[in-house]
Coordinates of C-alpha atoms in Angstrom, one line a residue:
X267 CA 0.1 0.2 0.0
X268 CA 1.1 3.5 -0.8
X269 CA 0.5 4.3 2.9
X270 CA 2.9 2.0 4.2
X271 CA 6.6 3.1 5.4
X272 CA 5.3 6.8 5.0
X273 CA 7.4 7.9 8.0
X274 CA 10.8 6.6 5.9
X275 CA 10.8 9.6 3.5
X276 CA 9.8 12.6 5.7
X277 CA 11.1 15.9 3.8
X278 CA 13.0 18.6 5.8
X279 CA 12.8 20.9 3.3
X280 CA 9.3 22.5 4.8
X281 CA 9.7 23.9 8.0
X282 CA 7.0 25.8 10.1
X283 CA 8.8 28.6 9.3
X284 CA 8.9 28.3 5.5
X285 CA 5.4 28.0 6.0
X286 CA 4.7 30.8 7.7
X287 CA 6.7 32.8 5.3
X288 CA 5.2 32.0 2.2
X289 CA 1.9 32.3 3.7
X290 CA 2.7 35.9 4.5
X291 CA 4.0 36.3 1.1
X292 CA 0.7 34.7 -0.1
X293 CA -1.5 37.2 1.9
X294 CA 0.7 40.4 0.7
X295 CA 0.4 39.7 -3.0
X296 CA -3.3 38.8 -2.3
X297 CA -4.2 41.9 -0.7
X298 CA -2.7 44.1 -3.7
X299 CA -4.6 42.3 -5.8
X300 CA -8.0 42.6 -3.8
X301 CA -7.0 46.3 -3.5
X302 CA -6.7 46.9 -7.4
X303 CA -10.0 44.9 -8.1
X304 CA -11.7 47.5 -5.3
X305 CA -10.2 50.4 -6.8
X306 CA -11.4 49.2 -10.4
X307 CA -15.0 47.9 -9.5
X308 CA -15.6 50.8 -6.9
X309 CA -14.4 53.6 -8.9
X310 CA -16.9 56.8 -8.8
X311 CA -19.3 54.6 -6.2
X312 CA -19.6 54.8 -2.7
X313 CA -20.2 50.9 -1.9
X314 CA -22.2 49.5 1.0
X315 CA -20.9 47.0 3.2
X316 CA -23.5 44.3 2.0
X317 CA -26.1 44.1 -1.2
X318 CA -25.5 44.1 -4.9
X319 CA -22.2 45.1 -5.9
X320 CA -21.0 46.0 -2.1
X321 CA -17.9 45.3 0.0
X322 CA -18.7 42.2 1.1
X323 CA -19.8 40.8 -2.4
X324 CA -16.5 41.8 -3.9
X325 CA -14.5 40.6 -0.9
X326 CA -16.4 37.1 -1.1
X327 CA -15.3 36.6 -4.8
X328 CA -11.7 37.9 -4.5
X329 CA -11.3 36.1 -1.2
X330 CA -12.6 32.8 -3.0
X331 CA -10.1 33.2 -5.7
X332 CA -7.2 33.9 -3.1
X333 CA -8.2 30.9 -0.9
X334 CA -8.6 28.5 -3.8
X335 CA -5.2 29.6 -5.4
X336 CA -3.3 29.4 -1.9
X337 CA -5.0 26.3 -0.9
X338 CA -3.7 24.4 -4.3
X339 CA -0.4 25.9 -3.8
X340 CA 0.1 24.6 -0.4
X341 CA -1.4 21.3 -1.0
X342 CA 1.2 20.9 -4.3
X343 CA 4.4 22.3 -2.8
X344 CA 4.2 21.8 1.0
X345 CA 1.8 19.6 2.1
X346 CA 2.6 17.0 -0.4
X347 CA 6.3 17.4 0.8
X348 CA 5.6 17.4 4.6
X349 CA 3.6 14.1 3.7
X350 CA 5.2 12.1 1.0
X351 CA 2.6 9.5 1.2
X352 CA 0.1 11.8 -0.4
X353 CA 2.7 11.4 -3.6
X354 CA 2.6 7.3 -3.7
X355 CA -1.4 7.2 -3.9
X356 CA -2.9 7.3 -7.5
X357 CA -2.7 10.6 -9.4
X358 CA -6.9 10.6 -9.8
X359 CA -7.0 10.4 -5.8
X360 CA -4.4 13.0 -5.5
X361 CA -6.8 15.0 -7.5
X362 CA -9.8 14.3 -5.3
X363 CA -8.2 15.1 -2.1
X364 CA -6.8 18.1 -3.3
X365 CA -10.4 19.2 -5.1
X366 CA -11.9 18.5 -1.3
X367 CA -9.2 20.3 0.3
X368 CA -9.4 23.5 -2.1
X369 CA -13.2 23.4 -2.3
X370 CA -14.0 23.5 1.3
X371 CA -11.8 26.3 1.8
X372 CA -13.2 28.3 -1.0
X373 CA -16.8 27.9 0.2
X374 CA -15.8 28.4 4.0
X375 CA -14.2 32.1 2.8
X376 CA -17.5 33.0 1.0
X377 CA -19.6 31.8 3.8
X378 CA -17.7 33.5 6.3
X379 CA -17.0 37.0 4.5
X380 CA -20.5 37.3 3.6
X381 CA -21.9 36.7 7.0
X382 CA -19.3 39.1 8.6
X383 CA -20.0 42.0 6.3
X384 CA -23.9 41.5 6.3
X385 CA -23.4 41.7 10.5
X386 CA -21.3 44.8 9.9
X387 CA -24.2 46.2 7.5
X388 CA -26.6 45.7 10.2
X389 CA -24.4 47.1 12.9
X390 CA -23.7 50.2 10.8
X391 CA -26.9 50.5 9.0
X392 CA -27.1 52.9 6.3
X393 CA -22.9 53.2 6.1
X394 CA -21.4 53.9 2.8
X395 CA -17.7 53.7 2.2
X396 CA -15.7 55.7 -0.5
X397 CA -13.3 54.2 -3.1
X398 CA -10.1 53.8 -0.9
X399 CA -11.9 52.6 1.9
X400 CA -13.8 50.2 0.3
X401 CA -10.7 48.8 -1.5
X402 CA -8.8 48.7 1.4
X403 CA -11.4 46.5 3.1
X404 CA -11.3 44.0 0.2
X405 CA -7.8 44.0 0.1
X406 CA -7.5 43.1 3.8
X407 CA -10.2 40.6 3.4
X408 CA -8.6 38.8 0.4
X409 CA -5.0 39.0 2.0
X410 CA -6.7 37.2 5.4
X411 CA -8.3 34.6 3.2
X412 CA -4.9 33.8 1.3
X413 CA -2.9 33.8 4.4
X414 CA -5.6 31.6 6.8
X415 CA -6.0 29.1 3.9
X416 CA -2.6 28.3 2.9
X417 CA -1.7 27.8 6.8
X418 CA -4.4 25.5 6.9
X419 CA -3.9 23.3 3.9
X420 CA -0.3 23.2 4.5
X421 CA -0.8 21.8 8.0
X422 CA -4.1 19.5 7.4
X423 CA -4.2 16.4 9.1
X424 CA -6.9 13.9 10.0
X425 CA -8.0 15.6 13.3
X426 CA -8.0 18.8 11.8
X427 CA -9.8 17.9 8.4
X428 CA -12.4 16.3 10.5
X429 CA -13.0 19.5 12.5
X430 CA -13.0 21.5 9.3
X431 CA -15.8 19.0 8.0
X432 CA -17.9 19.4 11.0
X433 CA -17.9 23.1 11.3
X434 CA -18.5 23.4 7.6
X435 CA -21.2 21.0 7.4
X436 CA -22.9 22.7 10.0
X437 CA -22.4 26.2 8.9
X438 CA -23.7 25.3 5.7
X439 CA -27.0 23.9 6.5
X440 CA -27.6 26.5 9.0
X441 CA -27.5 29.1 6.5
X442 CA -29.5 27.4 4.1
X443 CA -32.3 26.8 7.2
X444 CA -32.1 31.2 7.4
X445 CA -31.9 31.6 3.6
X446 CA -35.1 28.9 3.1
X447 CA -38.2 30.8 1.7
X448 CA -40.4 28.3 3.1
X449 CA -40.6 28.7 6.9
X450 CA -42.3 25.6 7.2
X451 CA -39.6 23.3 5.6
X452 CA -39.0 21.3 9.0
X453 CA -42.5 19.9 8.7
X454 CA -41.6 17.8 5.4
X455 CA -38.3 16.4 5.6
X456 CA -34.3 17.8 5.9
X457 CA -33.9 17.0 2.3
X458 CA -36.3 19.9 1.5
X459 CA -33.8 22.4 1.8
X460 CA -32.2 21.3 -1.2
X461 CA -35.1 21.8 -3.5
X462 CA -36.0 24.9 -5.5
X463 CA -39.3 25.3 -3.3
X464 CA -37.4 26.2 -0.5
X465 CA -35.9 29.3 -2.3
X466 CA -32.9 29.4 -4.6
X467 CA -30.0 30.6 -1.9
X468 CA -31.2 27.6 0.3
X469 CA -31.1 25.3 -2.8
X470 CA -27.7 26.1 -3.7
X471 CA -26.3 26.6 -0.4
X472 CA -27.5 23.0 1.0
X473 CA -26.6 21.5 -2.7
X474 CA -23.1 22.8 -2.7
X475 CA -22.3 21.9 1.0
X476 CA -23.4 18.2 0.5
X477 CA -21.1 18.3 -2.5
X478 CA -18.2 19.6 -1.1
X479 CA -18.7 17.9 2.3
X480 CA -18.7 14.7 0.4
X481 CA -15.2 15.5 -1.6
X482 CA -13.9 16.5 2.0
X483 CA -15.0 13.2 3.4
X484 CA -13.3 11.5 0.5
X485 CA -9.9 13.5 1.1
X486 CA -10.5 12.9 5.0
X487 CA -10.6 9.1 4.3
X488 CA -7.0 9.2 2.6
X489 CA -5.6 11.0 6.0
X490 CA -7.4 8.6 8.3
X491 CA -6.3 5.5 6.8
X492 CA -2.5 6.6 6.8
X493 CA -3.3 6.9 10.3
X494 CA -4.9 3.3 10.3
X495 CA -2.0 1.9 8.7
X496 CA 0.2 3.1 10.7
X497 CA -1.4 1.3 13.5
X498 CA -1.9 -1.7 12.1
X499 CA 1.8 -1.8 11.7
X500 CA 2.3 -2.0 15.4
X501 CA -0.7 -4.2 16.1
X502 CA -0.5 -7.3 18.5
X503 CA -2.9 -9.5 19.6
X504 CA -3.5 -9.7 23.3
X505 CA -1.1 -12.2 25.1
X506 CA -4.8 -14.0 26.8
X507 CA -6.0 -14.2 22.9
X508 CA -3.1 -15.7 21.5
X509 CA -4.4 -19.3 21.9
X510 CA -7.6 -18.6 20.0
X511 CA -7.1 -19.0 16.2
X512 CA -10.0 -16.7 15.4
X513 CA -8.5 -14.0 17.5
X514 CA -5.2 -14.4 15.6
X515 CA -6.7 -13.7 12.3
X516 CA -8.6 -10.5 13.1
X517 CA -6.1 -7.9 11.7
X518 CA -6.9 -4.1 11.6
X519 CA -8.4 -3.5 8.0
X520 CA -7.7 -0.1 6.9
X521 CA -9.0 -0.7 3.4
X522 CA -12.3 -1.7 4.3
X523 CA -12.9 1.4 6.2
X524 CA -11.9 3.6 3.8
X525 CA -14.2 1.8 1.3
X526 CA -17.0 2.4 3.8
X527 CA -16.2 6.2 4.4
X528 CA -15.7 6.4 0.4
X529 CA -19.2 5.1 -0.2
X530 CA -20.5 7.3 2.4
X531 CA -18.7 10.4 0.7
X532 CA -20.0 9.3 -2.9
X533 CA -23.7 8.9 -1.0
X534 CA -23.5 12.6 0.3
X535 CA -22.3 13.8 -3.1
X536 CA -24.7 12.0 -4.9
X537 CA -27.5 13.1 -2.5
X538 CA -26.2 16.9 -3.4
X539 CA -26.5 16.4 -7.0
X540 CA -29.7 14.5 -6.8
X541 CA -32.1 16.7 -4.9
X542 CA -35.4 15.1 -3.9
X543 CA -37.7 16.5 -5.9
X544 CA -35.6 15.7 -9.2
X545 CA -35.8 12.0 -8.6
X546 CA -37.2 10.5 -5.3
X547 CA -35.9 6.7 -6.0
X548 CA -32.7 7.9 -6.8
X549 CA -32.2 10.3 -3.9
X550 CA -33.4 7.6 -1.6
X551 CA -31.2 4.9 -2.6
X552 CA -28.2 7.0 -2.1
X553 CA -29.3 7.9 1.1
X554 CA -29.9 4.3 1.8
X555 CA -26.4 3.5 0.4
X556 CA -24.8 6.0 2.9
X557 CA -26.7 4.9 5.7
X558 CA -25.9 1.3 5.0
X559 CA -22.1 1.7 4.7
X560 CA -22.0 3.7 7.8
X561 CA -23.9 0.5 9.5
X562 CA -21.6 -1.5 8.6
X563 CA -18.7 0.5 9.8
X564 CA -20.4 1.1 13.4
X565 CA -21.1 -2.8 13.7
X566 CA -17.9 -4.0 12.4
X567 CA -15.5 -2.1 14.4
X568 CA -14.5 -4.8 16.9
X569 CA -13.5 -6.8 13.8
X570 CA -12.4 -3.9 11.6
X571 CA -10.3 -2.3 14.2
X572 CA -9.0 -4.6 17.0
X573 CA -6.9 -2.9 19.3
X574 CA -9.1 0.1 20.0
X575 CA -10.4 0.7 23.3
X576 CA -13.3 -1.6 24.7
X577 CA -15.3 1.6 25.4
X578 CA -14.7 2.9 21.9
X579 CA -16.6 -0.3 20.6
X580 CA -19.3 0.1 23.4
X581 CA -19.9 3.3 21.9
X582 CA -20.3 2.6 18.5
X583 CA -23.0 -0.3 19.4
X584 CA -24.1 2.4 21.5
X585 CA -24.7 4.7 18.5
X586 CA -26.3 1.9 16.6
X587 CA -28.7 1.8 19.3
X588 CA -29.5 5.5 19.6
X589 CA -30.2 5.2 15.9
X590 CA -32.8 2.6 16.1
X591 CA -34.3 4.6 19.2
X592 CA -34.6 7.7 16.8
X593 CA -36.1 5.4 14.3
X594 CA -38.8 3.9 17.0
X595 CA -39.3 7.6 18.3
X596 CA -40.1 8.8 14.3
X597 CA -42.3 5.7 13.4
X598 CA -44.1 3.9 16.3
X599 CA -44.1 6.6 18.8
X600 CA -44.6 9.7 16.8
X601 CA -42.5 11.9 18.9
X602 CA -41.2 13.8 15.9
X603 CA -41.7 13.7 12.1
X604 CA -39.2 12.7 9.4
X605 CA -37.0 16.0 9.8
X606 CA -36.1 15.3 13.6
X607 CA -35.2 11.6 13.0
X608 CA -32.8 12.8 10.0
X609 CA -31.2 15.7 12.3
X610 CA -31.0 13.3 15.4
X611 CA -29.2 10.6 12.9
X612 CA -26.6 13.0 11.7
X613 CA -25.9 14.4 15.0
X614 CA -25.6 10.8 16.2
X615 CA -23.4 10.0 13.3
X616 CA -21.0 13.0 13.3
X617 CA -20.1 12.3 17.3
X618 CA -19.1 9.4 16.8
X619 CA -16.9 10.2 13.8
X620 CA -15.4 12.9 16.4
X621 CA -14.8 10.4 18.7
X622 CA -13.2 8.1 16.4
X623 CA -11.1 10.6 14.6
X624 CA -9.7 11.4 18.5
X625 CA -9.3 8.0 19.4
X626 CA -7.1 7.0 16.1
X627 CA -5.1 10.5 16.8
X628 CA -4.7 9.6 20.4
X629 CA -3.7 6.0 19.5
X630 CA -1.1 7.5 16.6
X631 CA 0.7 9.7 18.9
X632 CA 1.4 7.3 21.8
X633 CA 2.5 4.8 19.5
X634 CA 5.0 7.3 17.8
X635 CA 6.0 8.4 21.2
X636 CA 7.0 4.7 22.0
X637 CA 8.8 4.4 18.8
X638 CA 10.9 7.6 19.6
X639 CA 11.3 7.0 23.2
X640 CA 12.3 2.9 22.5
X641 CA 14.3 3.3 19.5
X642 CA 17.0 1.4 18.2
X643 CA 19.4 4.0 19.1
X644 CA 18.1 3.8 22.8
X645 CA 18.1 -0.1 22.8
X646 CA 21.5 -0.1 21.7
X647 CA 23.0 2.2 24.4
X648 CA 21.4 0.7 26.7
X649 CA 23.0 -2.6 25.9
X650 CA 26.3 -0.9 25.6
X651 CA 25.8 0.4 29.4
X652 CA 24.8 -2.4 31.0
X653 CA 27.9 -4.4 29.3
X654 CA 29.9 -1.7 30.9
X655 CA 28.6 -2.1 33.9
X656 CA 29.2 -5.5 34.3

C-alpha cells in the first residue's frame, strides 16, 4: 500500500518557518490583488458593506479566488512534501483530495465573508464607504483569506480535517435554513432544503454544502487510512487471546474502513447532485447506500479496528442503538417527524466520527512516542551501558 513506511521519507525541506513565510507572501500579494480589484470596481461609487456590488460581495469573490489559489499551491508544494505518502497514491485520488481541500476553503471563505459583512451592515446601518476605504477593506479580506487558507492546507491532518468538515457542514446547513423562503420546510423532511421550493438561496447553499462535504470526506479518508495503516503495523494480538486461532486471524482492516467512508462520501455527493424533487428513487437509494455503509462500519469496529479501547466499541454499538431508538421515536411513538429523525441520525453519526478521529489520533501519537522513546539507538545504548556495568 502507498501508506506503508510513510515516515521513512519525511522531507525536511518544508519547515514551519517556510510555511509562515510563504503564507505571509501569499497574504501580501493577494491583498494587493484585492486592493486593485476594489479600485477598479468601486471607481466613482460609494459601495455599501453588503448588497449588490458591495464590499462584502467583492471581498467574497476575491477572497474565494485567493483561498483557492493559496490552498492549491499549499497542497502541491508544501503538504505533499510534508506528507510524502500523498505522492504515492494514484493521481486521481490526489486530485480528489486536493479538490476537496481547495473547495472547502473556497466555500468557507465565501460563507464567512458574506456573513461577516452582512453583520457589519446591520451594525452600521446605512453606512457607505468611499473608493479607497472600500478597496482597502477588500484588500484586507482577500489577504487574510489567502494567509489563513495556505496555513490551514499546509498543516492539515486527519484530526483538523474532521473539525473543518464538521464546522463546514453545520455552517452550510444552518445558512441554508436561514435562507429558506418556505418557513415550514421542517414539517416535511430535511432534504426539502435542497429543493427549489425552499428558495434558490437555500437550494444552492444546501446542495453545494453536501457536494463539497462529500469531497472533503473523501480527502479525509486518505489521511485517516494513513493513520490506520501506521496503527496496523504495530498491532499485536493480546497475549490472553493468542491461544484462539480466530483472534489471531483478526487484524485491522484500513482498506475496508476507507471503502466504507468513500461510499458514504459518494452518497453525500450524490444526494447533493440529485435533490429530492428531481428523482425520489435515486435520492432515496443514495441515502440508503450511505446509511448501510455507515452501519457496517459501526457494527464492524470490533473486527475492523481491533486494538481500540473496549469503551470505543461499546460506544459504536451504543450509536447503533441510539439510531434504532431515534427510528422508533419517529415511526412507532410519533414523537417527531422525519426531519427530527434525520437531524438525530446526523448528530449521532458525526459525534461518533469525532470520537473515532480523536481516538485514532491519540493512539497514533502514543505509538509514535513509544517508537521515539524506545528507538533502536536507545536500545543499543542501553545494551552498551549494561555491558559496561558488568
